[in-house]
N, CA, C and O atoms as a printed pandas DataFrame, in Angstrom:
     atom_number atom_name residue_name chain_id  residue_number  x_coord  y_coord  z_coord
0              1         N          UNK        A               1   95.815   16.650   86.440
1              2        CA          UNK        A               1   96.310   16.108   85.190
2              3         C          UNK        A               1   96.667   14.637   85.412
3              4         O          UNK        A               1   97.336   14.289   86.385
4              5         N          UNK        A               2   96.217   13.793   84.508
5              6        CA          UNK        A               2   96.438   12.355   84.601
6              7         C          UNK        A               2   97.682   11.974   83.797
7              8         O          UNK        A               2   97.736   12.186   82.586
8              9         N          UNK        A               3   98.671   11.415   84.476
9             10        CA          UNK        A               3   99.906   10.996   83.805
10            11         C          UNK        A               3  100.319    9.631   84.328
11            12         O          UNK        A               3  100.560    9.450   85.522
12            13         N          UNK        A               4  100.396    8.684   83.419
13            14        CA          UNK        A               4  100.867    7.333   83.705
14            15         C          UNK        A               4  101.867    6.971   82.607
15            16         O          UNK        A               4  101.954    7.681   81.605
16            17         N          UNK        A               5  102.619    5.890   82.771
17            18        CA          UNK        A               5  103.612    5.542   81.751
18            19         C          UNK        A               5  103.043    5.332   80.339
19            20         O          UNK        A               5  103.702    5.679   79.359
20            21         N          UNK        A               6  101.829    4.769   80.219
21            22        CA          UNK        A               6  101.296    4.474   78.887
22            23         C          UNK        A               6  100.082    5.315   78.497
23            24         O          UNK        A               6   99.598    5.208   77.370
24            25         N          UNK        A               7   99.588    6.141   79.400
25            26        CA          UNK        A               7   98.437    7.013   79.128
26            27         C          UNK        A               7   98.734    8.372   79.749
27            28         O          UNK        A               7   98.990    8.479   80.948
28            29         N          UNK        A               8   98.695    9.413   78.910
29            30        CA          UNK        A               8   98.998   10.760   79.420
30            31         C          UNK        A               8   97.939   11.739   78.951
31            32         O          UNK        A               8   97.654   11.844   77.758
32            33         N          UNK        A               9   97.360   12.456   79.907
33            34        CA          UNK        A               9   96.340   13.441   79.568
34            35         C          UNK        A               9   96.969   14.654   78.883
35            36         O          UNK        A               9   98.057   15.102   79.244
36            37         N          UNK        A              10   96.254   15.168   77.889
37            38        CA          UNK        A              10   96.643   16.399   77.206
38            39         C          UNK        A              10   95.680   17.489   77.664
39            40         O          UNK        A              10   94.467   17.274   77.671
40            41         N          UNK        A              11   96.197   18.651   78.044
41            42        CA          UNK        A              11   95.308   19.726   78.489
42            43         C          UNK        A              11   94.412   20.220   77.348
43            44         O          UNK        A              11   94.837   20.270   76.194
44            45         N          UNK        A              12   93.178   20.581   77.680
45            46        CA          UNK        A              12   92.218   21.063   76.692
46            47         C          UNK        A              12   91.671   22.430   77.115
47            48         O          UNK        A              12   91.843   22.860   78.256
48            49         N          UNK        A              13   91.018   23.092   76.179
49            50        CA          UNK        A              13   90.433   24.403   76.463
50            51         C          UNK        A              13   89.078   24.310   77.143
51            52         O          UNK        A              13   88.555   25.318   77.619
52            53         N          UNK        A              14   88.506   23.123   77.195
53            54        CA          UNK        A              14   87.173   22.938   77.782
54            55         C          UNK        A              14   87.259   22.030   79.005
55            56         O          UNK        A              14   87.926   20.996   78.972
56            57         N          UNK        A              15   86.586   22.419   80.076
57            58        CA          UNK        A              15   86.682   21.649   81.327
58            59         C          UNK        A              15   85.990   20.287   81.284
59            60         O          UNK        A              15   86.234   19.442   82.146
60            61         N          UNK        A              16   85.124   20.067   80.285
61            62        CA          UNK        A              16   84.428   18.791   80.180
62            63         C          UNK        A              16   84.893   17.956   78.979
63            64         O          UNK        A              16   84.207   17.026   78.553
64            65         N          UNK        A              17   86.062   18.301   78.445
65            66        CA          UNK        A              17   86.670   17.525   77.359
66            67         C          UNK        A              17   87.996   16.968   77.873
67            68         O          UNK        A              17   88.847   17.710   78.363
68            69         N          UNK        A              18   88.155   15.655   77.754
69            70        CA          UNK        A              18   89.337   14.965   78.274
70            71         C          UNK        A              18   90.048   14.265   77.118
71            72         O          UNK        A              18   89.463   13.454   76.401
72            73         N          UNK        A              19   91.317   14.602   76.962
73            74        CA          UNK        A              19   92.121   14.062   75.861
74            75         C          UNK        A              19   93.313   13.299   76.435
75            76         O          UNK        A              19   93.919   13.716   77.422
76            77         N          UNK        A              20   93.633   12.179   75.803
77            78        CA          UNK        A              20   94.703   11.323   76.295
78            79         C          UNK        A              20   95.574   10.829   75.141
79            80         O          UNK        A              20   95.075   10.470   74.075
80            81         N          UNK        A              21   96.878   10.818   75.375
81            82        CA          UNK        A              21   97.829   10.182   74.465
82            83         C          UNK        A              21   98.034    8.760   74.959
83            84         O          UNK        A              21   98.251    8.529   76.149
84            85         N          UNK        A              22   97.964    7.812   74.039
85            86        CA          UNK        A              22   98.199    6.404   74.340
86            87         C          UNK        A              22   99.552    6.050   73.743
87            88         O          UNK        A              22   99.788    6.258   72.553
88            89         N          UNK        A              23  100.448    5.507   74.583
89            90        CA          UNK        A              23  101.827    5.251   74.164
90            91         C          UNK        A              23  102.218    3.824   74.533
91            92         O          UNK        A              23  102.205    3.463   75.710
92            93         N          UNK        A              24  102.564    3.015   73.542
93            94        CA          UNK        A              24  103.060    1.668   73.804
94            95         C          UNK        A              24  101.960    0.689   74.170
95            96         O          UNK        A              24  100.813    0.839   73.747
96            97         N          UNK        A              25  102.316   -0.307   74.954
97            98        CA          UNK        A              25  101.359   -1.318   75.401
98            99         C          UNK        A              25  100.728   -0.852   76.707
99           100         O          UNK        A              25  101.419   -0.679   77.711
100          101         N          UNK        A              26   99.423   -0.650   76.689
101          102        CA          UNK        A              26   98.712   -0.153   77.867
102          103         C          UNK        A              26   98.691   -1.241   78.932
103          104         O          UNK        A              26   98.271   -2.369   78.677
104          105         N          UNK        A              27   99.149   -0.888   80.122
105          106        CA          UNK        A              27   99.183   -1.853   81.224
106          107         C          UNK        A              27   97.841   -1.898   81.942
107          108         O          UNK        A              27   97.046   -0.961   81.865
108          109         N          UNK        A              28   97.605   -2.994   82.635
109          110        CA          UNK        A              28   96.380   -3.130   83.422
110          111         C          UNK        A              28   96.310   -2.047   84.496
111          112         O          UNK        A              28   95.241   -1.490   84.744
112          113         N          UNK        A              29   97.437   -1.746   85.133
113          114        CA          UNK        A              29   97.453   -0.701   86.164
114          115         C          UNK        A              29   97.096    0.659   85.586
115          116         O          UNK        A              29   96.328    1.406   86.192
116          117         N          UNK        A              30   97.646    0.989   84.421
117          118        CA          UNK        A              30   97.354    2.279   83.797
118          119         C          UNK        A              30   95.897    2.366   83.362
119          120         O          UNK        A              30   95.260    3.405   83.536
120          121         N          UNK        A              31   95.367    1.288   82.800
121          122        CA          UNK        A              31   93.974    1.294   82.371
122          123         C          UNK        A              31   93.042    1.433   83.575
123          124         O          UNK        A              31   92.056    2.168   83.520
124          125         N          UNK        A              32   93.351    0.735   84.643
125          126        CA          UNK        A              32   92.542    0.842   85.855
126          127         C          UNK        A              32   92.601    2.252   86.441
127          128         O          UNK        A              32   91.585    2.793   86.875
128          129         N          UNK        A              33   93.789    2.837   86.450
129          130        CA          UNK        A              33   93.942    4.201   86.970
130          131         C          UNK        A              33   93.177    5.204   86.116
131          132         O          UNK        A              33   92.560    6.125   86.651
132          133         N          UNK        A              34   93.211    5.036   84.791
133          134        CA          UNK        A              34   92.459    5.932   83.919
134          135         C          UNK        A              34   90.955    5.768   84.146
135          136         O          UNK        A              34   90.215    6.753   84.169
136          137         N          UNK        A              35   90.514    4.542   84.311
137          138        CA          UNK        A              35   89.092    4.296   84.584
138          139         C          UNK        A              35   88.671    4.971   85.878
139          140         O          UNK        A              35   87.607    5.588   85.938
140          141         N          UNK        A              36   89.489    4.862   86.908
141          142        CA          UNK        A              36   89.198    5.519   88.182
142          143         C          UNK        A              36   89.138    7.035   87.996
143          144         O          UNK        A              36   88.246    7.695   88.530
144          145         N          UNK        A              37   90.083    7.581   87.242
145          146        CA          UNK        A              37   90.119    9.017   86.955
146          147         C          UNK        A              37   88.849    9.451   86.227
147          148         O          UNK        A              37   88.243   10.461   86.584
148          149         N          UNK        A              38   88.444    8.693   85.209
149          150        CA          UNK        A              38   87.247    9.068   84.458
150          151         C          UNK        A              38   85.978    8.880   85.283
151          152         O          UNK        A              38   85.031    9.652   85.125
152          153         N          UNK        A              39   85.933    7.877   86.157
153          154        CA          UNK        A              39   84.776    7.740   87.048
154          155         C          UNK        A              39   84.635    8.976   87.930
155          156         O          UNK        A              39   83.521    9.425   88.196
156          157         N          UNK        A              40   85.752    9.524   88.381
157          158        CA          UNK        A              40   85.725   10.766   89.167
158          159         C          UNK        A              40   85.194   11.911   88.310
159          160         O          UNK        A              40   84.403   12.724   88.788
160          161         N          UNK        A              41   85.623   11.982   87.044
161          162        CA          UNK        A              41   85.136   13.036   86.155
162          163         C          UNK        A              41   83.642   12.857   85.864
163          164         O          UNK        A              41   82.911   13.842   85.763
164          165         N          UNK        A              42   83.191   11.623   85.731
165          166        CA          UNK        A              42   81.767   11.370   85.518
166          167         C          UNK        A              42   80.951   11.871   86.703
167          168         O          UNK        A              42   79.821   12.328   86.529
168          169         N          UNK        A              43   81.514   11.788   87.907
169          170        CA          UNK        A              43   80.829   12.296   89.098
170          171         C          UNK        A              43   80.744   13.824   89.098
171          172         O          UNK        A              43   79.800   14.392   89.646
172          173         N          UNK        A              44   81.722   14.485   88.488
173          174        CA          UNK        A              44   81.805   15.952   88.497
174          175         C          UNK        A              44   81.017   16.620   87.373
175          176         O          UNK        A              44   80.628   17.780   87.511
176          177         N          UNK        A              45   80.776   15.926   86.275
177          178        CA          UNK        A              45   80.179   16.526   85.083
178          179         C          UNK        A              45   78.926   15.757   84.665
179          180         O          UNK        A              45   78.857   14.536   84.810
180          181         N          UNK        A              46   77.945   16.483   84.149
181          182        CA          UNK        A              46   76.756   15.815   83.609
182          183         C          UNK        A              46   77.138   14.929   82.429
183          184         O          UNK        A              46   76.751   13.763   82.359
184          185         N          UNK        A              47   77.912   15.509   81.493
185          186        CA          UNK        A              47   78.426   14.750   80.361
186          187         C          UNK        A              47   79.846   15.232   80.061
187          188         O          UNK        A              47   80.242   16.326   80.464
188          189         N          UNK        A              48   80.592   14.407   79.357
189          190        CA          UNK        A              48   81.957   14.753   78.954
190          191         C          UNK        A              48   82.147   14.310   77.505
191          192         O          UNK        A              48   81.357   13.537   76.963
192          193         N          UNK        A              49   83.207   14.816   76.900
193          194        CA          UNK        A              49   83.676   14.308   75.608
194          195         C          UNK        A              49   85.104   13.820   75.816
195          196         O          UNK        A              49   85.832   14.319   76.674
196          197         N          UNK        A              50   85.486   12.835   75.013
197          198        CA          UNK        A              50   86.810   12.234   75.169
198          199         C          UNK        A              50   87.519   12.100   73.832
199          200         O          UNK        A              50   86.900   11.860   72.795
200          201         N          UNK        A              51   88.828   12.262   73.886
201          202        CA          UNK        A              51   89.696   12.092   72.727
202          203         C          UNK        A              51   90.840   11.171   73.122
203          204         O          UNK        A              51   91.558   11.443   74.084
204          205         N          UNK        A              52   91.007   10.083   72.381
205          206        CA          UNK        A              52   92.149    9.186   72.557
206          207         C          UNK        A              52   93.035    9.313   71.330
207          208         O          UNK        A              52   92.590    9.092   70.203
208          209         N          UNK        A              53   94.295    9.671   71.557
209          210        CA          UNK        A              53   95.264    9.826   70.469
210          211         C          UNK        A              53   96.293    8.708   70.586
211          212         O          UNK        A              53   97.099    8.690   71.517
212          213         N          UNK        A              54   96.259    7.794   69.653
213          214        CA          UNK        A              54   97.164    6.651   69.666
214          215         C          UNK        A              54   98.471    7.053   68.996
215          216         O          UNK        A              54   98.597    6.987   67.773
216          217         N          UNK        A              55   99.436    7.466   69.802
217          218        CA          UNK        A              55  100.725    7.904   69.277
218          219         C          UNK        A              55  101.546    6.709   68.804
219          220         O          UNK        A              55  101.961    6.651   67.646
220          221         N          UNK        A              56  101.771    5.783   69.680
221          222        CA          UNK        A              56  102.451    4.524   69.385
222          223         C          UNK        A              56  101.694    3.483   70.184
223          224         O          UNK        A              56  101.833    3.421   71.406
224          225         N          UNK        A              57  100.901    2.673   69.524
225          226        CA          UNK        A              57  100.040    1.743   70.245
226          227         C          UNK        A              57  100.461    0.314   69.970
227          228         O          UNK        A              57  100.514   -0.129   68.823
228          229         N          UNK        A              58  100.759   -0.401   71.049
229          230        CA          UNK        A              58  101.161   -1.798   70.943
230          231         C          UNK        A              58  100.143   -2.721   71.603
231          232         O          UNK        A              58  100.490   -3.822   72.030
232          233         N          UNK        A              59   98.896   -2.284   71.688
233          234        CA          UNK        A              59   97.856   -3.096   72.302
234          235         C          UNK        A              59   97.787   -2.881   73.796
235          236         O          UNK        A              59   98.362   -1.936   74.337
236          237         N          UNK        A              60   97.076   -3.772   74.448
237          238        CA          UNK        A              60   96.914   -3.698   75.896
238          239         C          UNK        A              60   97.375   -5.004   76.522
239          240         O          UNK        A              60   97.255   -6.079   75.933
240          241         N          UNK        A              61   97.893   -4.881   77.707
241          242        CA          UNK        A              61   98.315   -6.045   78.484
242          243         C          UNK        A              61   97.122   -6.997   78.638
243          244         O          UNK        A              61   95.984   -6.552   78.788
244          245         N          UNK        A              62   97.380   -8.260   78.601
245          246        CA          UNK        A              62   96.324   -9.260   78.729
246          247         C          UNK        A              62   95.536   -9.044   80.026
247          248         O          UNK        A              62   96.110   -8.916   81.107
248          249         N          UNK        A              63   94.222   -9.007   79.888
249          250        CA          UNK        A              63   93.346   -8.830   81.046
250          251         C          UNK        A              63   93.170   -7.397   81.495
251          252         O          UNK        A              63   92.465   -7.141   82.471
252          253         N          UNK        A              64   93.799   -6.447   80.799
253          254        CA          UNK        A              64   93.743   -5.046   81.229
254          255         C          UNK        A              64   92.324   -4.490   81.227
255          256         O          UNK        A              64   92.018   -3.587   82.006
256          257         N          UNK        A              65   91.470   -5.004   80.382
257          258        CA          UNK        A              65   90.111   -4.474   80.264
258          259         C          UNK        A              65   89.128   -5.071   81.254
259          260         O          UNK        A              65   87.960   -4.685   81.258
260          261         N          UNK        A              66   89.559   -5.991   82.084
261          262        CA          UNK        A              66   88.615   -6.712   82.920
262          263         C          UNK        A              66   88.683   -6.386   84.400
263          264         O          UNK        A              66   88.092   -7.095   85.215
264          265         N          UNK        A              67   89.383   -5.340   84.756
265          266        CA          UNK        A              67   89.422   -4.946   86.153
266          267         C          UNK        A              67   88.131   -4.189   86.483
267          268         O          UNK        A              67   87.529   -3.589   85.592
268          269         N          UNK        A              68   87.701   -4.206   87.737
269          270        CA          UNK        A              68   86.409   -3.648   88.136
270          271         C          UNK        A              68   86.277   -2.170   87.769
271          272         O          UNK        A              68   85.243   -1.779   87.228
272          273         N          UNK        A              69   87.273   -1.341   88.036
273          274        CA          UNK        A              69   87.184    0.092   87.720
274          275         C          UNK        A              69   86.999    0.299   86.221
275          276         O          UNK        A              69   86.233    1.167   85.802
276          277         N          UNK        A              70   87.695   -0.490   85.418
277          278        CA          UNK        A              70   87.591   -0.363   83.971
278          279         C          UNK        A              70   86.194   -0.739   83.497
279          280         O          UNK        A              70   85.598   -0.019   82.697
280          281         N          UNK        A              71   85.673   -1.846   83.976
281          282        CA          UNK        A              71   84.323   -2.261   83.597
282          283         C          UNK        A              71   83.282   -1.242   84.050
283          284         O          UNK        A              71   82.363   -0.917   83.298
284          285         N          UNK        A              72   83.420   -0.741   85.266
285          286        CA          UNK        A              72   82.480    0.249   85.800
286          287         C          UNK        A              72   82.504    1.523   84.955
287          288         O          UNK        A              72   81.449    2.080   84.650
288          289         N          UNK        A              73   83.686    1.987   84.576
289          290        CA          UNK        A              73   83.768    3.219   83.786
290          291         C          UNK        A              73   83.158    3.021   82.399
291          292         O          UNK        A              73   82.545    3.942   81.858
292          293         N          UNK        A              74   83.315    1.855   81.830
293          294        CA          UNK        A              74   82.738    1.606   80.504
294          295         C          UNK        A              74   81.216    1.624   80.553
295          296         O          UNK        A              74   80.573    2.157   79.649
296          297         N          UNK        A              75   80.646    1.057   81.581
297          298        CA          UNK        A              75   79.194    1.082   81.718
298          299         C          UNK        A              75   78.717    2.510   81.968
299          300         O          UNK        A              75   77.742    2.951   81.360
300          301         N          UNK        A              76   79.388    3.228   82.847
301          302        CA          UNK        A              76   78.993    4.607   83.142
302          303         C          UNK        A              76   79.161    5.512   81.936
303          304         O          UNK        A              76   78.403    6.469   81.773
304          305         N          UNK        A              77   80.140    5.231   81.088
305          306        CA          UNK        A              77   80.399    6.057   79.905
306          307         C          UNK        A              77   79.189    6.090   78.978
307          308         O          UNK        A              77   78.985    7.077   78.271
308          309         N          UNK        A              78   78.390    5.037   78.967
309          310        CA          UNK        A              78   77.224    4.988   78.082
310          311         C          UNK        A              78   76.285    6.162   78.316
311          312         O          UNK        A              78   75.672    6.655   77.369
312          313         N          UNK        A              79   76.163    6.616   79.549
313          314        CA          UNK        A              79   75.288    7.739   79.854
314          315         C          UNK        A              79   76.008    9.050   80.079
315          316         O          UNK        A              79   75.364   10.086   80.245
316          317         N          UNK        A              80   77.323    9.028   80.087
317          318        CA          UNK        A              80   78.094   10.224   80.429
318          319         C          UNK        A              80   78.889   10.821   79.267
319          320         O          UNK        A              80   79.158   12.022   79.270
320          321         N          UNK        A              81   79.266   10.020   78.285
321          322        CA          UNK        A              81   80.097   10.518   77.182
322          323         C          UNK        A              81   79.186   10.917   76.024
323          324         O          UNK        A              81   78.443   10.092   75.491
324          325         N          UNK        A              82   79.254   12.205   75.639
325          326        CA          UNK        A              82   78.423   12.684   74.530
326          327         C          UNK        A              82   79.163   12.563   73.195
327          328         O          UNK        A              82   78.550   12.229   72.182
328          329         N          UNK        A              83   80.466   12.830   73.183
329          330        CA          UNK        A              83   81.269   12.697   71.968
330          331         C          UNK        A              83   82.569   11.980   72.313
331          332         O          UNK        A              83   83.178   12.209   73.358
332          333         N          UNK        A              84   82.967   11.108   71.399
333          334        CA          UNK        A              84   84.145   10.286   71.611
334          335         C          UNK        A              84   84.918   10.222   70.302
335          336         O          UNK        A              84   84.379    9.801   69.278
336          337         N          UNK        A              85   86.168   10.636   70.334
337          338        CA          UNK        A              85   86.989   10.637   69.126
338          339         C          UNK        A              85   88.263    9.842   69.368
339          340         O          UNK        A              85   88.838    9.860   70.456
340          341         N          UNK        A              86   88.682    9.149   68.325
341          342        CA          UNK        A              86   89.934    8.398   68.349
342          343         C          UNK        A              86   90.769    8.866   67.169
343          344         O          UNK        A              86   90.282    8.958   66.042
344          345         N          UNK        A              87   92.042    9.163   67.447
345          346        CA          UNK        A              87   92.982    9.563   66.403
346          347         C          UNK        A              87   94.045    8.483   66.295
347          348         O          UNK        A              87   94.678    8.118   67.286
348          349         N          UNK        A              88   94.237    7.972   65.076
349          350        CA          UNK        A              88   95.229    6.928   64.866
350          351         C          UNK        A              88   94.704    5.590   65.354
351          352         O          UNK        A              88   93.494    5.371   65.422
352          353         N          UNK        A              89   95.609    4.716   65.686
353          354        CA          UNK        A              89   95.208    3.391   66.160
354          355         C          UNK        A              89   95.048    2.417   64.999
355          356         O          UNK        A              89   95.212    2.777   63.833
356          357         N          UNK        A              90   94.735    1.217   65.338
357          358        CA          UNK        A              90   94.600    0.161   64.339
358          359         C          UNK        A              90   93.283    0.292   63.577
359          360         O          UNK        A              90   92.362    0.982   64.013
360          361         N          UNK        A              91   93.215   -0.381   62.439
361          362        CA          UNK        A              91   91.971   -0.402   61.672
362          363         C          UNK        A              91   90.845   -1.022   62.493
363          364         O          UNK        A              91   89.700   -0.579   62.408
364          365         N          UNK        A              92   91.164   -2.044   63.288
365          366        CA          UNK        A              92   90.149   -2.688   64.121
366          367         C          UNK        A              92   89.603   -1.700   65.161
367          368         O          UNK        A              92   88.401   -1.677   65.427
368          369         N          UNK        A              93   90.485   -0.889   65.745
369          370        CA          UNK        A              93   90.041    0.107   66.728
370          371         C          UNK        A              93   89.150    1.147   66.059
371          372         O          UNK        A              93   88.134    1.550   66.625
372          373         N          UNK        A              94   89.522    1.580   64.869
373          374        CA          UNK        A              94   88.708    2.565   64.141
374          375         C          UNK        A              94   87.326    1.995   63.841
375          376         O          UNK        A              94   86.320    2.685   64.005
376          377         N          UNK        A              95   87.275    0.744   63.403
377          378        CA          UNK        A              95   85.990    0.112   63.097
378          379         C          UNK        A              95   85.139   -0.027   64.350
379          380         O          UNK        A              95   83.924    0.164   64.297
380          381         N          UNK        A              96   85.762   -0.358   65.474
381          382        CA          UNK        A              96   85.020   -0.478   66.734
382          383         C          UNK        A              96   84.416    0.857   67.141
383          384         O          UNK        A              96   83.282    0.904   67.617
384          385         N          UNK        A              97   85.161    1.940   66.958
385          386        CA          UNK        A              97   84.657    3.270   67.293
386          387         C          UNK        A              97   83.485    3.630   66.395
387          388         O          UNK        A              97   82.460    4.118   66.871
388          389         N          UNK        A              98   83.632    3.393   65.106
389          390        CA          UNK        A              98   82.557    3.709   64.175
390          391         C          UNK        A              98   81.311    2.876   64.494
391          392         O          UNK        A              98   80.198    3.399   64.452
392          393         N          UNK        A              99   81.480    1.609   64.807
393          394        CA          UNK        A              99   80.359    0.743   65.170
394          395         C          UNK        A              99   79.693    1.257   66.441
395          396         O          UNK        A              99   78.466    1.305   66.523
396          397         N          UNK        A             100   80.495    1.640   67.430
397          398        CA          UNK        A             100   79.947    2.158   68.684
398          399         C          UNK        A             100   79.084    3.380   68.442
399          400         O          UNK        A             100   78.029    3.535   69.058
400          401         N          UNK        A             101   79.534    4.255   67.539
401          402        CA          UNK        A             101   78.775    5.455   67.236
402          403         C          UNK        A             101   77.417    5.164   66.628
403          404         O          UNK        A             101   76.491    5.966   66.754
404          405         N          UNK        A             102   77.294    4.027   65.971
405          406        CA          UNK        A             102   76.020    3.649   65.359
406          407         C          UNK        A             102   75.109    2.893   66.320
407          408         O          UNK        A             102   73.885    2.972   66.213
408          409         N          UNK        A             103   75.703    2.165   67.249
409          410        CA          UNK        A             103   74.927    1.276   68.109
410          411         C          UNK        A             103   74.648    1.829   69.514
411          412         O          UNK        A             103   73.705    1.391   70.173
412          413         N          UNK        A             104   75.451    2.775   69.968
413          414        CA          UNK        A             104   75.332    3.270   71.335
414          415         C          UNK        A             104   74.955    4.750   71.335
415          416         O          UNK        A             104   75.140    5.433   70.328
416          417         N          UNK        A             105   74.431    5.250   72.447
417          418        CA          UNK        A             105   74.019    6.649   72.515
418          419         C          UNK        A             105   75.184    7.617   72.714
419          420         O          UNK        A             105   75.182    8.418   73.649
420          421         N          UNK        A             106   76.177    7.538   71.826
421          422        CA          UNK        A             106   77.325    8.432   71.870
422          423         C          UNK        A             106   77.713    8.749   70.427
423          424         O          UNK        A             106   77.666    7.881   69.555
424          425         N          UNK        A             107   78.093    9.990   70.189
425          426        CA          UNK        A             107   78.565   10.389   68.864
426          427         C          UNK        A             107   80.052   10.050   68.808
427          428         O          UNK        A             107   80.874   10.773   69.371
428          429         N          UNK        A             108   80.398    8.966   68.138
429          430        CA          UNK        A             108   81.774    8.464   68.122
430          431         C          UNK        A             108   82.319    8.465   66.704
431          432         O          UNK        A             108   81.655    8.025   65.765
432          433         N          UNK        A             109   83.558    8.975   66.564
433          434        CA          UNK        A             109   84.198    9.024   65.249
434          435         C          UNK        A             109   85.688    8.729   65.378
435          436         O          UNK        A             109   86.306    8.975   66.413
436          437         N          UNK        A             110   86.237    8.199   64.303
437          438        CA          UNK        A             110   87.675    7.957   64.264
438          439         C          UNK        A             110   88.287    8.860   63.195
439          440         O          UNK        A             110   87.647    9.205   62.201
440          441         N          UNK        A             111   89.545    9.231   63.431
441          442        CA          UNK        A             111   90.268   10.135   62.539
442          443         C          UNK        A             111   91.667    9.579   62.314
443          444         O          UNK        A             111   92.257    8.977   63.211
444          445         N          UNK        A             112   92.194    9.784   61.109
445          446        CA          UNK        A             112   93.583    9.428   60.841
446          447         C          UNK        A             112   94.490   10.391   61.596
447          448         O          UNK        A             112   94.078   11.497   61.947
448          449         N          UNK        A             113   95.714    9.970   61.841
449          450        CA          UNK        A             113   96.670   10.798   62.582
450          451         C          UNK        A             113   96.863   12.170   61.940
451          452         O          UNK        A             113   97.099   13.152   62.642
452          453         N          UNK        A             114   96.764   12.244   60.627
453          454        CA          UNK        A             114   96.943   13.516   59.928
454          455         C          UNK        A             114   95.767   14.472   60.150
455          456         O          UNK        A             114   95.861   15.659   59.839
456          457         N          UNK        A             115   94.663   13.952   60.687
457          458        CA          UNK        A             115   93.456   14.764   60.887
458          459         C          UNK        A             115   93.155   15.039   62.353
459          460         O          UNK        A             115   91.991   15.153   62.736
460          461         N          UNK        A             116   94.190   15.146   63.173
461          462        CA          UNK        A             116   93.975   15.399   64.597
462          463         C          UNK        A             116   93.196   16.696   64.830
463          464         O          UNK        A             116   92.349   16.751   65.722
464          465         N          UNK        A             117   93.467   17.728   64.048
465          466        CA          UNK        A             117   92.748   18.996   64.209
466          467         C          UNK        A             117   91.247   18.811   64.008
467          468         O          UNK        A             117   90.450   19.448   64.696
468          469         N          UNK        A             118   90.856   17.955   63.080
469          470        CA          UNK        A             118   89.439   17.685   62.836
470          471         C          UNK        A             118   88.803   16.996   64.044
471          472         O          UNK        A             118   87.642   17.248   64.364
472          473         N          UNK        A             119   89.558   16.132   64.709
473          474        CA          UNK        A             119   89.045   15.466   65.912
474          475         C          UNK        A             119   88.794   16.484   67.018
475          476         O          UNK        A             119   87.763   16.436   67.689
476          477         N          UNK        A             120   89.739   17.405   67.207
477          478        CA          UNK        A             120   89.554   18.462   68.206
478          479         C          UNK        A             120   88.322   19.299   67.866
479          480         O          UNK        A             120   87.526   19.612   68.752
480          481         N          UNK        A             121   88.156   19.662   66.599
481          482        CA          UNK        A             121   87.003   20.461   66.186
482          483         C          UNK        A             121   85.695   19.700   66.425
483          484         O          UNK        A             121   84.705   20.291   66.856
484          485         N          UNK        A             122   85.688   18.404   66.149
485          486        CA          UNK        A             122   84.520   17.566   66.398
486          487         C          UNK        A             122   84.098   17.638   67.868
487          488         O          UNK        A             122   82.907   17.618   68.177
488          489         N          UNK        A             123   85.075   17.720   68.766
489          490        CA          UNK        A             123   84.787   17.793   70.202
490          491         C          UNK        A             123   84.488   19.208   70.683
491          492         O          UNK        A             123   84.046   19.395   71.816
492          493         N          UNK        A             124   84.724   20.202   69.835
493          494        CA          UNK        A             124   84.488   21.587   70.225
494          495         C          UNK        A             124   85.509   22.104   71.204
495          496         O          UNK        A             124   85.197   22.923   72.069
496          497         N          UNK        A             125   86.736   21.625   71.069
497          498        CA          UNK        A             125   87.815   22.011   71.990
498          499         C          UNK        A             125   89.114   22.151   71.207
499          500         O          UNK        A             125   89.197   21.813   70.026
500          501         N          UNK        A             126   90.111   22.655   71.899
501          502        CA          UNK        A             126   91.453   22.747   71.341
502          503         C          UNK        A             126   92.430   22.289   72.405
503          504         O          UNK        A             126   92.117   22.245   73.595
504          505         N          UNK        A             127   93.617   21.952   71.944
505          506        CA          UNK        A             127   94.703   21.640   72.878
506          507         C          UNK        A             127   95.049   22.946   73.607
507          508         O          UNK        A             127   95.232   23.986   72.974
508          509         N          UNK        A             128   95.135   22.884   74.909
509          510        CA          UNK        A             128   95.443   24.097   75.694
510          511         C          UNK        A             128   96.938   24.337   75.747
511          512         O          UNK        A             128   97.387   25.306   76.359
């Protein structure tokens, strides 16, 4: 189970579905640790699905997205993530997810906080 101060994994009913709560301002260390964790999961599974739930999101620490593990996981995700869902978050984040779903080989959707159950159903999993 992945637990950091600003990113916490939520248990799921499916071994290839990974769900995370995002809380506050995501630090560079937490983002790098999550990227390392997901790179390990990419090694273990042919494909995965991911759910990010923005509980209280205050953005990311400056430069958090540019560490090597984070960049590597983003590139690897293109071939490893089959479904990607985001619950809550800013309008800009929702638009980015929707755009990604149209431009990249991943089925990506965003959901309002009130529709978290629909996001779980989209991934074919439930909270364990």
